[in-house]
PDB file of C-alpha atoms and ligand atoms in Angstrom:
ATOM      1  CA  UNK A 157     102.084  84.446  89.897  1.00 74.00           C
ATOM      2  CA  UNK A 158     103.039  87.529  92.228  1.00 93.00           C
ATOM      3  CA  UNK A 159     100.925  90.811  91.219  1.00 98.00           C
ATOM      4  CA  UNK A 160     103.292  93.418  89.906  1.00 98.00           C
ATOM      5  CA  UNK A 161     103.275  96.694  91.972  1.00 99.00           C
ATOM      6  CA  UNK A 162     105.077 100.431  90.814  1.00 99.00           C
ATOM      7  CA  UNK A 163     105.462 102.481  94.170  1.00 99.00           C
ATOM      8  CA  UNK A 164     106.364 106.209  92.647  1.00 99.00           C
ATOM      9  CA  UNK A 165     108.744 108.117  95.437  1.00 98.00           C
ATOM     10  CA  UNK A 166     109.427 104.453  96.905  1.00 98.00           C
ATOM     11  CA  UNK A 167     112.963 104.385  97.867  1.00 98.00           C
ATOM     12  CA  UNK A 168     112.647 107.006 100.894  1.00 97.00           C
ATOM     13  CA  UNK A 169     110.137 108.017 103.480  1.00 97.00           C
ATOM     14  CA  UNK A 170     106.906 106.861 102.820  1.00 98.00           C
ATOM     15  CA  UNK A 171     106.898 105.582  99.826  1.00 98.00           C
ATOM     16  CA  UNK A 172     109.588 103.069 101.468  1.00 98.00           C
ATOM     17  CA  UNK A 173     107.870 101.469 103.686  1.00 98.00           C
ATOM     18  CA  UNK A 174     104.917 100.778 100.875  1.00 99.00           C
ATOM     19  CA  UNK A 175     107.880  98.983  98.833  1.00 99.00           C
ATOM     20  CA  UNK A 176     109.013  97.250 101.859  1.00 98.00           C
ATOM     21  CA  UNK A 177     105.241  96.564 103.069  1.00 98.00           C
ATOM     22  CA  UNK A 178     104.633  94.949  99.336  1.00 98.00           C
ATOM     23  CA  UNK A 179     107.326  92.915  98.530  1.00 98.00           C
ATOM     24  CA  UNK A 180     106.879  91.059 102.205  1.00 98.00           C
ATOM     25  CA  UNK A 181     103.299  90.421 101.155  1.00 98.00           C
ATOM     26  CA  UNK A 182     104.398  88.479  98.549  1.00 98.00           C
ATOM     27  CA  UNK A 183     104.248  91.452  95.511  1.00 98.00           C
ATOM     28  CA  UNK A 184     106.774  91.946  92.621  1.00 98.00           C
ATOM     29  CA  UNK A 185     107.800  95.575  93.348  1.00 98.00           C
ATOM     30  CA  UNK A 186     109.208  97.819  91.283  1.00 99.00           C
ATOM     31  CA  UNK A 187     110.650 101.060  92.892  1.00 99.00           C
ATOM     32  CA  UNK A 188     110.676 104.426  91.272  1.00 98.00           C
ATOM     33  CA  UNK A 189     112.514 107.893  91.924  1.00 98.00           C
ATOM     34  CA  UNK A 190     114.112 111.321  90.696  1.00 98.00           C
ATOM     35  CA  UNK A 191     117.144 112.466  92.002  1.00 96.00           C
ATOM     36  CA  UNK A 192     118.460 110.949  95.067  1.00 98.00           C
ATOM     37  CA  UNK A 193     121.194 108.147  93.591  1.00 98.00           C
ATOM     38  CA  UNK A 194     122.773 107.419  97.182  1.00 98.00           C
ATOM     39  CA  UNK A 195     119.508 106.765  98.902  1.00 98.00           C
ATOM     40  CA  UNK A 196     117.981 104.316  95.734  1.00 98.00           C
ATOM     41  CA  UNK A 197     121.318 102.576  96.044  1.00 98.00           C
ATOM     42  CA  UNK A 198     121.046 102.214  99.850  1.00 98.00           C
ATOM     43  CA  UNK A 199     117.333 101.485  99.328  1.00 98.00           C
ATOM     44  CA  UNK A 200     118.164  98.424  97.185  1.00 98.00           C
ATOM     45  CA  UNK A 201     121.342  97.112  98.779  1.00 98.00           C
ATOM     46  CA  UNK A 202     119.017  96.575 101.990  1.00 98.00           C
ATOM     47  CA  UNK A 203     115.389  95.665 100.463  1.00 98.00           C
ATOM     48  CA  UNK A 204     116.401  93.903  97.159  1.00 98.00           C
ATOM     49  CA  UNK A 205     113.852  95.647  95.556  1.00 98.00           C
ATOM     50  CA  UNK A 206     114.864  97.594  91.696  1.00 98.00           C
ATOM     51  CA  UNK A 207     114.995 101.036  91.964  1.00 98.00           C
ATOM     52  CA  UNK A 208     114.263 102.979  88.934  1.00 98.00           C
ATOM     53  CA  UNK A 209     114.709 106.641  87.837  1.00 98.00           C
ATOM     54  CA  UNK A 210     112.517 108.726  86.405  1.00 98.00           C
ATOM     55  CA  UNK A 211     110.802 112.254  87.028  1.00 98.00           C
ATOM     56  CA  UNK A 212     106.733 111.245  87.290  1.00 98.00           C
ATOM     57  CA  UNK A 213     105.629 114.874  86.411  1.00 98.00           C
ATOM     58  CA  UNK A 214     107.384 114.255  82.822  1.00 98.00           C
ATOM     59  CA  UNK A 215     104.534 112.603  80.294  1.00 98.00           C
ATOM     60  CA  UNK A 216     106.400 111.077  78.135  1.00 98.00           C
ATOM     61  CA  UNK A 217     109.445 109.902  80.078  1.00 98.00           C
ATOM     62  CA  UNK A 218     107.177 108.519  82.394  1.00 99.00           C
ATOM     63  CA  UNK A 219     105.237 106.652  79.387  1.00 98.00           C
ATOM     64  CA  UNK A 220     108.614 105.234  77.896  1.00 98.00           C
ATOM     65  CA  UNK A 221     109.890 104.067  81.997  1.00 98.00           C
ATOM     66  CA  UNK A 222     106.224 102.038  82.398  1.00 98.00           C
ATOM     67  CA  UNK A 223     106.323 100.219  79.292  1.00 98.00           C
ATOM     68  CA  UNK A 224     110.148  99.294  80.268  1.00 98.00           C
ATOM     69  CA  UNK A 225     109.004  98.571  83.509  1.00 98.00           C
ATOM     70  CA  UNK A 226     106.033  96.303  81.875  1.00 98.00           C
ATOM     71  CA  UNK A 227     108.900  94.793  79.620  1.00 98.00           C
ATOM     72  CA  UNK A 228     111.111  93.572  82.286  1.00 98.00           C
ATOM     73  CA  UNK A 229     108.896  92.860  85.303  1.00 98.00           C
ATOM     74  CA  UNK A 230     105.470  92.545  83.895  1.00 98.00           C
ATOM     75  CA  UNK A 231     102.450  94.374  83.533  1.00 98.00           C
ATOM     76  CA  UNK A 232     101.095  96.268  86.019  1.00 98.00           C
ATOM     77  CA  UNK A 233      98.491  95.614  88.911  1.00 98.00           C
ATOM     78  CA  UNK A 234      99.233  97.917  91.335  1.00 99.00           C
ATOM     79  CA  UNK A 235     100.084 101.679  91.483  1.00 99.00           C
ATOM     80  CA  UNK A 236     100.600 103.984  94.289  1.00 99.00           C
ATOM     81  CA  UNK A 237     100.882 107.012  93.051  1.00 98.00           C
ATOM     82  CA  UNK A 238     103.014 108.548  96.561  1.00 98.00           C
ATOM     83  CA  UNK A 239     106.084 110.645  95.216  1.00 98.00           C
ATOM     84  CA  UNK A 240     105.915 114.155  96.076  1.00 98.00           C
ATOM     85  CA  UNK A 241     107.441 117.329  97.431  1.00 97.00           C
ATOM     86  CA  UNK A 242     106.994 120.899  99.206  1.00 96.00           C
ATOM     87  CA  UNK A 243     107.999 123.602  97.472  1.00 97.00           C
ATOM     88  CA  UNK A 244     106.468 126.142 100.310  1.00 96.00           C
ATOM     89  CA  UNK A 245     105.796 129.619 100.560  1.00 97.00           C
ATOM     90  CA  UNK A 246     102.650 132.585 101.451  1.00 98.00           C
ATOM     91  CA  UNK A 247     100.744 133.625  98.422  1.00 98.00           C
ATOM     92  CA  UNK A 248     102.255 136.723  98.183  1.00 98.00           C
ATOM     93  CA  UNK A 249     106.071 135.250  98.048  1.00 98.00           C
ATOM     94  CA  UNK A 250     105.027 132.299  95.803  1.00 98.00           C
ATOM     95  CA  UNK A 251     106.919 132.063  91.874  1.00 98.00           C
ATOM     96  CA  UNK A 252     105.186 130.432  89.330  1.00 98.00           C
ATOM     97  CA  UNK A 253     108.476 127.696  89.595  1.00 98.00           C
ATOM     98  CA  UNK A 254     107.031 126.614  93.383  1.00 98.00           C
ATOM     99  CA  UNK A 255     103.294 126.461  91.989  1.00 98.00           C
ATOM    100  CA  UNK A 256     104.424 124.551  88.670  1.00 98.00           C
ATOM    101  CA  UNK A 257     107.065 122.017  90.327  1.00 98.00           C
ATOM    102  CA  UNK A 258     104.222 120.862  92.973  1.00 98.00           C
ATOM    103  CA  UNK A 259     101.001 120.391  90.822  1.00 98.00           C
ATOM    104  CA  UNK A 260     103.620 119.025  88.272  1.00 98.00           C
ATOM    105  CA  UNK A 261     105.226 116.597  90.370  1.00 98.00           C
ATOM    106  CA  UNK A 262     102.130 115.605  93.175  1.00 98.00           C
ATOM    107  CA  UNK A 263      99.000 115.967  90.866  1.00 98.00           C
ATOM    108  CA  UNK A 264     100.329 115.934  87.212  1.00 98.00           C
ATOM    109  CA  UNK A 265     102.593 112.575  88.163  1.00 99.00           C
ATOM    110  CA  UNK A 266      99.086 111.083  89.295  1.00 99.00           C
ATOM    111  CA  UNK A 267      98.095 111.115  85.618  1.00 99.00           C
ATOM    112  CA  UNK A 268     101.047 110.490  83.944  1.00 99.00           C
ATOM    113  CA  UNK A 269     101.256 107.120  85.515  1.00 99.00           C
ATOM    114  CA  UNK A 270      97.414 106.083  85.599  1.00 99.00           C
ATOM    115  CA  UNK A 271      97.387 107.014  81.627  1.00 98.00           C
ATOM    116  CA  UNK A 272     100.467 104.833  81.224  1.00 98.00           C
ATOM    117  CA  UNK A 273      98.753 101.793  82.796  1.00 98.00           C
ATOM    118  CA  UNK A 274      94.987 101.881  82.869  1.00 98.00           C
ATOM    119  CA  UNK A 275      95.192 100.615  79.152  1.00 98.00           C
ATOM    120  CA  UNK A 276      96.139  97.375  80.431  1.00 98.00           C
ATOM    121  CA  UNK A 277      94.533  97.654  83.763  1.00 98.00           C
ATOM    122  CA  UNK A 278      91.162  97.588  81.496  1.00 98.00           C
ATOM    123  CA  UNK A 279      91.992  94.759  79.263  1.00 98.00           C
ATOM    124  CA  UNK A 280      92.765  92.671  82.077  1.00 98.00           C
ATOM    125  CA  UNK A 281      90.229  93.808  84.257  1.00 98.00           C
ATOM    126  CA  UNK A 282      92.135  94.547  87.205  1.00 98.00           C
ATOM    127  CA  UNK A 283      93.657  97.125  88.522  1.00 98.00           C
ATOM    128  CA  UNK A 284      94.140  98.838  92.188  1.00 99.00           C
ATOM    129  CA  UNK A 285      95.406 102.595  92.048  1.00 99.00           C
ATOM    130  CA  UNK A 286      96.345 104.267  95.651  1.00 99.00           C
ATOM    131  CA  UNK A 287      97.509 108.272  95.517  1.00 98.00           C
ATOM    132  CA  UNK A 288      98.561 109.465  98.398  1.00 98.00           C
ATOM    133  CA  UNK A 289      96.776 112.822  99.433  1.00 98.00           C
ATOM    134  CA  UNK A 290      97.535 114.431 102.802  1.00 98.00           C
ATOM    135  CA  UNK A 291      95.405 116.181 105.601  1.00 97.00           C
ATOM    136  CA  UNK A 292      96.693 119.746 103.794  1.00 96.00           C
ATOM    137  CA  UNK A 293      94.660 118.677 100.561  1.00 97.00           C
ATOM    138  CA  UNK A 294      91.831 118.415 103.227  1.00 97.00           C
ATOM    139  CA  UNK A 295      92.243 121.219 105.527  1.00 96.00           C
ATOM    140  CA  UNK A 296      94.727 123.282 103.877  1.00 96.00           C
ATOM    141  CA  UNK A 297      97.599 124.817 105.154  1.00 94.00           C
ATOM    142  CA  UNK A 298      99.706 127.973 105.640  1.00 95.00           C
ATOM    143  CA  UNK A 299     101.972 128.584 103.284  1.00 97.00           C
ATOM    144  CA  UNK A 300     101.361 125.873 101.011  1.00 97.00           C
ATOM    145  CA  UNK A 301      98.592 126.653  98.754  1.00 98.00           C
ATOM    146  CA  UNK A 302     100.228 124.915  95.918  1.00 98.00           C
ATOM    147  CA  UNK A 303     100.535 121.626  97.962  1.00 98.00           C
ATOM    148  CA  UNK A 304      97.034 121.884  99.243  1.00 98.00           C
ATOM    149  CA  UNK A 305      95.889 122.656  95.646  1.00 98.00           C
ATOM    150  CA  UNK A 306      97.748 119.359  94.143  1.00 98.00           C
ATOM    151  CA  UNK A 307      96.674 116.903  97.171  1.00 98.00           C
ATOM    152  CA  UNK A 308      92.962 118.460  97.079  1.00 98.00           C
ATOM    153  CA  UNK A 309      93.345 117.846  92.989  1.00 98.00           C
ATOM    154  CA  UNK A 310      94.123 113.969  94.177  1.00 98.00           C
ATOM    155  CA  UNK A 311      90.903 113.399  95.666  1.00 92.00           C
ATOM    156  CA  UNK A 312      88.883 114.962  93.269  1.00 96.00           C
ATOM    157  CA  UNK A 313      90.776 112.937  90.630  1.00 98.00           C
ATOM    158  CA  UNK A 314      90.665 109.496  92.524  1.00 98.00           C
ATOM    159  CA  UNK A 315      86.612 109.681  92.932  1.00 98.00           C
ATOM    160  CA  UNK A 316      86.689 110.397  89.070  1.00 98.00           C
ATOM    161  CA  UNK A 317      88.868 107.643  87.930  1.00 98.00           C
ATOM    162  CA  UNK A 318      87.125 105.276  90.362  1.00 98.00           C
ATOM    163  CA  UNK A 319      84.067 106.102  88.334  1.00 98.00           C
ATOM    164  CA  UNK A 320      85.814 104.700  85.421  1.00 98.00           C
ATOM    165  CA  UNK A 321      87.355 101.833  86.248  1.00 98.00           C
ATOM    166  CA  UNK A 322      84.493 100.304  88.708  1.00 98.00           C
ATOM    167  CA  UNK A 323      82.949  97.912  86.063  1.00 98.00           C
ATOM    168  CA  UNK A 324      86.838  96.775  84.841  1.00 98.00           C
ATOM    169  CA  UNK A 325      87.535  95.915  88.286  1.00 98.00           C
ATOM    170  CA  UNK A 326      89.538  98.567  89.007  1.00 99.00           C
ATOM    171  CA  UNK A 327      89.499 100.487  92.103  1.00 99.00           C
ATOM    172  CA  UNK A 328      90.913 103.644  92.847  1.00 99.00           C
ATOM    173  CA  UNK A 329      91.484 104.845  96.267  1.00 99.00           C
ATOM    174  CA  UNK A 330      93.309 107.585  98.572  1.00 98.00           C
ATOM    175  CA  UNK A 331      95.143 108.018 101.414  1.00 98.00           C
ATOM    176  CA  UNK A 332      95.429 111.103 103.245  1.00 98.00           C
ATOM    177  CA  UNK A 333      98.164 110.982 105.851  1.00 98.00           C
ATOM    178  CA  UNK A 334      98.720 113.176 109.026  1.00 97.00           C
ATOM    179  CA  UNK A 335     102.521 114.095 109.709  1.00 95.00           C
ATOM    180  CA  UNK A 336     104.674 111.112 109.053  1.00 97.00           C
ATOM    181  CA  UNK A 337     108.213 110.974 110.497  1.00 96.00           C
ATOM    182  CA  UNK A 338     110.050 111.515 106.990  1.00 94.00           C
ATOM    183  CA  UNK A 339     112.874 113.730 105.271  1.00 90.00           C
ATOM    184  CA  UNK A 340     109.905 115.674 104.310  1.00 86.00           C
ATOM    185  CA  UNK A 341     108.370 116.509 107.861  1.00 90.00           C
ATOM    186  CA  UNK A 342     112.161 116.731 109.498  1.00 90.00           C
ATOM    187  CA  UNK A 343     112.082 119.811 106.842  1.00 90.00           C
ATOM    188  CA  UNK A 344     110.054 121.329 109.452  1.00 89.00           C
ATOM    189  CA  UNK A 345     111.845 123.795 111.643  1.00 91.00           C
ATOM    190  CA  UNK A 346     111.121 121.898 115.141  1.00 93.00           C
ATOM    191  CA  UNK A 347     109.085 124.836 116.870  1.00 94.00           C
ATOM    192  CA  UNK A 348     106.685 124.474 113.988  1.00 91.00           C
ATOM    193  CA  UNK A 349     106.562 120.482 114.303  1.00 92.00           C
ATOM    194  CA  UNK A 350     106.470 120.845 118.131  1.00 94.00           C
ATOM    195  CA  UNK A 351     102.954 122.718 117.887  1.00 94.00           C
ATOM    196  CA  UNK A 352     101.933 120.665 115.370  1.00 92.00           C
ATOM    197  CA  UNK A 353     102.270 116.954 117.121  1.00 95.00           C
ATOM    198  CA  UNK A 354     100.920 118.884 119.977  1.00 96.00           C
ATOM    199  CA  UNK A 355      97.440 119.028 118.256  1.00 95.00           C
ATOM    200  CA  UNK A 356      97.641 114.998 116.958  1.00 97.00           C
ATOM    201  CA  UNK A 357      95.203 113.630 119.443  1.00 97.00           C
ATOM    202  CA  UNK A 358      97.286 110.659 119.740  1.00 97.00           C
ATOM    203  CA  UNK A 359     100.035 112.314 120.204  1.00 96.00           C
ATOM    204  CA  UNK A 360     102.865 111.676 118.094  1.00 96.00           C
ATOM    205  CA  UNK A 361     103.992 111.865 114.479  1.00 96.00           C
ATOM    206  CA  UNK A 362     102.927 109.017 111.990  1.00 97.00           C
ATOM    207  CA  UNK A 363     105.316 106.500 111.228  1.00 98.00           C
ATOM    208  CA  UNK A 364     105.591 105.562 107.234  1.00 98.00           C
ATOM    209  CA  UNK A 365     104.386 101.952 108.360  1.00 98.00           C
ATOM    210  CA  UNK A 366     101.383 102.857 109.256  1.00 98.00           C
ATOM    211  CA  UNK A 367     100.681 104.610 105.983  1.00 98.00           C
ATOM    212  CA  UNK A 368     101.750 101.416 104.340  1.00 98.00           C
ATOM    213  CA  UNK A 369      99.785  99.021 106.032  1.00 98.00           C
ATOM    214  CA  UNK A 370      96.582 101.561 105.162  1.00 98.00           C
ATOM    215  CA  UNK A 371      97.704 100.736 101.389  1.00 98.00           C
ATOM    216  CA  UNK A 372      98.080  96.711 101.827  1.00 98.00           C
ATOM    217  CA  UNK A 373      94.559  96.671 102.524  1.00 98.00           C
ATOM    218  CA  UNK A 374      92.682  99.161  99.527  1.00 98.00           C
ATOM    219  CA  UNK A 375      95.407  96.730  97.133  1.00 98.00           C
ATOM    220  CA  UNK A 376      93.926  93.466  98.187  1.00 98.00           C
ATOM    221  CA  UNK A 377      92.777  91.550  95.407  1.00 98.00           C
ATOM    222  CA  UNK A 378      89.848  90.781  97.647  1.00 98.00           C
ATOM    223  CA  UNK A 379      89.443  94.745  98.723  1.00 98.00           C
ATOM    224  CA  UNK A 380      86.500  94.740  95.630  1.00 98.00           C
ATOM    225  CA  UNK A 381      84.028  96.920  97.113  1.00 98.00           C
ATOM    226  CA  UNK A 382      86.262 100.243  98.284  1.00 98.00           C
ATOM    227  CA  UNK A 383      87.126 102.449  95.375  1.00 98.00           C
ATOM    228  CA  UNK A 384      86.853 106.514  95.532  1.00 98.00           C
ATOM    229  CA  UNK A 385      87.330 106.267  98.921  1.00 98.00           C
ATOM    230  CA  UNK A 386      89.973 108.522 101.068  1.00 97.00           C
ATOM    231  CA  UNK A 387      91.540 107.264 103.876  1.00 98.00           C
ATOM    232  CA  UNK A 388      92.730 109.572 106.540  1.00 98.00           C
ATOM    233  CA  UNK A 389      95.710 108.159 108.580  1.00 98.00           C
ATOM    234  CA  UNK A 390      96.190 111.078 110.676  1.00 98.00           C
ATOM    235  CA  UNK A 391      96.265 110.478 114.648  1.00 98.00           C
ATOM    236  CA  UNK A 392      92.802 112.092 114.780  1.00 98.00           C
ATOM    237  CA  UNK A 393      94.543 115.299 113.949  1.00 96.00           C
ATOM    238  CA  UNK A 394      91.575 115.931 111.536  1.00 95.00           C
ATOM    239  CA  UNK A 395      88.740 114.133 111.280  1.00 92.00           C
ATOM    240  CA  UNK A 396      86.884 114.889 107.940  1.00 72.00           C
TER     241      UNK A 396
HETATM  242  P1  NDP B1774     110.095 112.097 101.024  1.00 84.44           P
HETATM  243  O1  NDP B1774     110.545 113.472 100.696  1.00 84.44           O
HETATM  244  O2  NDP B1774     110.679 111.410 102.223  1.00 84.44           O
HETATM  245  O3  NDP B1774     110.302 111.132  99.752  1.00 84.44           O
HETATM  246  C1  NDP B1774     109.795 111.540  98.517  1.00 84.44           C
HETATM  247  C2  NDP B1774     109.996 110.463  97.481  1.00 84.44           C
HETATM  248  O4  NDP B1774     109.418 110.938  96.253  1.00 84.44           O
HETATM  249  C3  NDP B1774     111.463 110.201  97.180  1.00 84.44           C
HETATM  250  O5  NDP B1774     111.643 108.827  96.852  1.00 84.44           O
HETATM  251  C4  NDP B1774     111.708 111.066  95.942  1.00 84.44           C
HETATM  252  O6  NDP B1774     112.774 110.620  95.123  1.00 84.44           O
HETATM  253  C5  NDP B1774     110.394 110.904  95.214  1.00 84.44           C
HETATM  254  N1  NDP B1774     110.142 111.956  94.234  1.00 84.44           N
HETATM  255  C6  NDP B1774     110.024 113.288  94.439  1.00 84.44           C
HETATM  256  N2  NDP B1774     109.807 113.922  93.261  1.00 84.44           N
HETATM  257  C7  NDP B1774     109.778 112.956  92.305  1.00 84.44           C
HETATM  258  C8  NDP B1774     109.618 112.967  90.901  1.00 84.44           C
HETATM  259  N3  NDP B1774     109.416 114.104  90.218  1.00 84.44           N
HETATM  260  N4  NDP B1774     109.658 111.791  90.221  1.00 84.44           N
HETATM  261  C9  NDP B1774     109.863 110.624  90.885  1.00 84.44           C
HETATM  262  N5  NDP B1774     110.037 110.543  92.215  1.00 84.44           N
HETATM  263  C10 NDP B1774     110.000 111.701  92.923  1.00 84.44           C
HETATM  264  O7  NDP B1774     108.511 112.192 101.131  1.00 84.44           O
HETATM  265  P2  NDP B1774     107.496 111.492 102.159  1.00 84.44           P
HETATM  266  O8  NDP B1774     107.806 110.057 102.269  1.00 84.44           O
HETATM  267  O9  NDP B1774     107.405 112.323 103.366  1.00 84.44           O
HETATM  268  O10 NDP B1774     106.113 111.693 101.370  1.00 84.44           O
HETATM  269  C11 NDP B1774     105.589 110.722 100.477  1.00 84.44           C
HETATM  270  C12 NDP B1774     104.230 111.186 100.010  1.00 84.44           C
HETATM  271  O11 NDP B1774     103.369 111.355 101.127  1.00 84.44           O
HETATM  272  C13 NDP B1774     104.243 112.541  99.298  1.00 84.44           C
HETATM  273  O12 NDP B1774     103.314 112.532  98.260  1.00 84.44           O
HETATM  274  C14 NDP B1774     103.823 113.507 100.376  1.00 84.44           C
HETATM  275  O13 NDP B1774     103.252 114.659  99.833  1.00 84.44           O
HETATM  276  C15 NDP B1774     102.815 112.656 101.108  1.00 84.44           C
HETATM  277  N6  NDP B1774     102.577 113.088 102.467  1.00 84.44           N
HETATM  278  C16 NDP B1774     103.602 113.107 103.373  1.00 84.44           C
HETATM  279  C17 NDP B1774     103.350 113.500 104.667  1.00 84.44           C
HETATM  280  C18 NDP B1774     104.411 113.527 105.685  1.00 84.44           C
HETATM  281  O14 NDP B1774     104.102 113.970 106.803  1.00 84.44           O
HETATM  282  N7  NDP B1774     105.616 113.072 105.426  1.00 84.44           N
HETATM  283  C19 NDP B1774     102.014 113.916 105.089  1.00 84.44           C
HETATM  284  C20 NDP B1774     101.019 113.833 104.072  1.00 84.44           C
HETATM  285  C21 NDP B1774     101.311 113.425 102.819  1.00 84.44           C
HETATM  286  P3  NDP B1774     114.321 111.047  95.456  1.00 84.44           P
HETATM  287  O15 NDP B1774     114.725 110.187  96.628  1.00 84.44           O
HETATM  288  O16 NDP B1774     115.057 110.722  94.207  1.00 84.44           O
HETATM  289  O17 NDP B1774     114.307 112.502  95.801  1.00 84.44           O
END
């Protein structure tokens, strides 16, 4: 029977080309997102993969959508843990709305889900979690110290959960991507992103494929021995 797999933030970008990546390797997927109607719709019209909304950084909407999710599809094997957004700005110009609606929606989401499945990731004793970090929870980054602060929170909270789960054969990995050609990085006013690919050793932008071929391997059901591990996908841009 196909392993059932939740992508969070998997109808665009990124998180896309993990759905896509999944269901070709033979997974059930199961889609989620927030907002953007038009793109799910397009997303499932051309994968014929289910799309489902709800907002990740809410607890308990989050709860109900997984145990839906578990109702229709089946329980769940995989999780990646990839929606996100930028909400940037310096220190000094920062609200407490940008610094809540990041850790919310990149680090709090992370738990929301995990709690919602690890239950049954335990009594079955598998499991394989992915978050996706980035090279700004590593490094950091102007302007962004909320972003930096939620995808540094990933990594501490993927070594801890790894802990956990290692003797319920669960593993618990992340990746930290570069820049990847998405919505998110075309956000970028091109002066900025011009400097920036100009210090990726390789020399160009990440495409979301390779982020999603990074996440086919940590799932594998034979992939027993990495968990707590980060993976930097990154064009060399930092090598940590
Ligand atoms: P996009 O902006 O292209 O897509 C974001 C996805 O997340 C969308 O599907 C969006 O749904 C969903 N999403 C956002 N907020 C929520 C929420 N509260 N609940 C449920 N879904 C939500 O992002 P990318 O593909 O660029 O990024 C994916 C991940 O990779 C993010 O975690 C990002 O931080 C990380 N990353 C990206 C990098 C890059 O260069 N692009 C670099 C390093 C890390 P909707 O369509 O409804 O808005």
């Amino acid at each position: 029977m196909s392993r059932v797999a939740l992508v969070t933030g998997g109808t665009r970008g990124i998180g896309e080309a993990i759905s896509v990546a999944l269901k070709d390797a033979g997974y059930k997927v199961v889609a989620n997102y927030c907002g953007n109607d038009d793109a799910a719709k397009a997303f499932m019209d051309k994968t014929g993969i289910a799309a489902i909304k709800f907002d990740v950084s809410d607890f308990d909407k989050t709860k109900e959508a997984i145990t839906q999710i578990e109702n229709d599809y089946g329980t769940i094997d995989v999780l990646v843990n990839n929606a996100g957004i930028t909400r940037d700005g310096t220190m000094h110009r920062m609200d407490a709305d940008q610094w809540d609606a990041v850790i919310k929606t990149n680090l709090g989401s992370c738990f929301n889900t995990s709690r919602a499945v690890i239950e049954g990731m335990r009594d079955r004793k598998f499991g394989r979690i992915v978050n996706v970090g980035s090279i700004n929870g590593q490094a950091g980054q102007y302007g962004q110290v909320n972003y930096a602060a939620a995808k540094s929170g990933i990594h501490g909270f993927t070594k801890a959960l790894a802990q956990e789960g290692a003797g319920k054969g669960i593993t618990v990995n992340a990746i930290a991507p570069g820049y990847v050609d998405t919505d998110m990085v075309r956000a970028v006013p091109p002066d900025v992103l011009e400097k920036i690919i100009a210090k990726i050793p390789v020399g160009r932008l990440g495409s979301p494929k390779d982020i999603a071929r990074t996440v086919l391997f940590l799932v594998d059901d034979d992939a027993t021995f990495i968990t707590g591990s980060t993976i930097s996908v990154n064009g060399g841009q930092h090598m940590y």
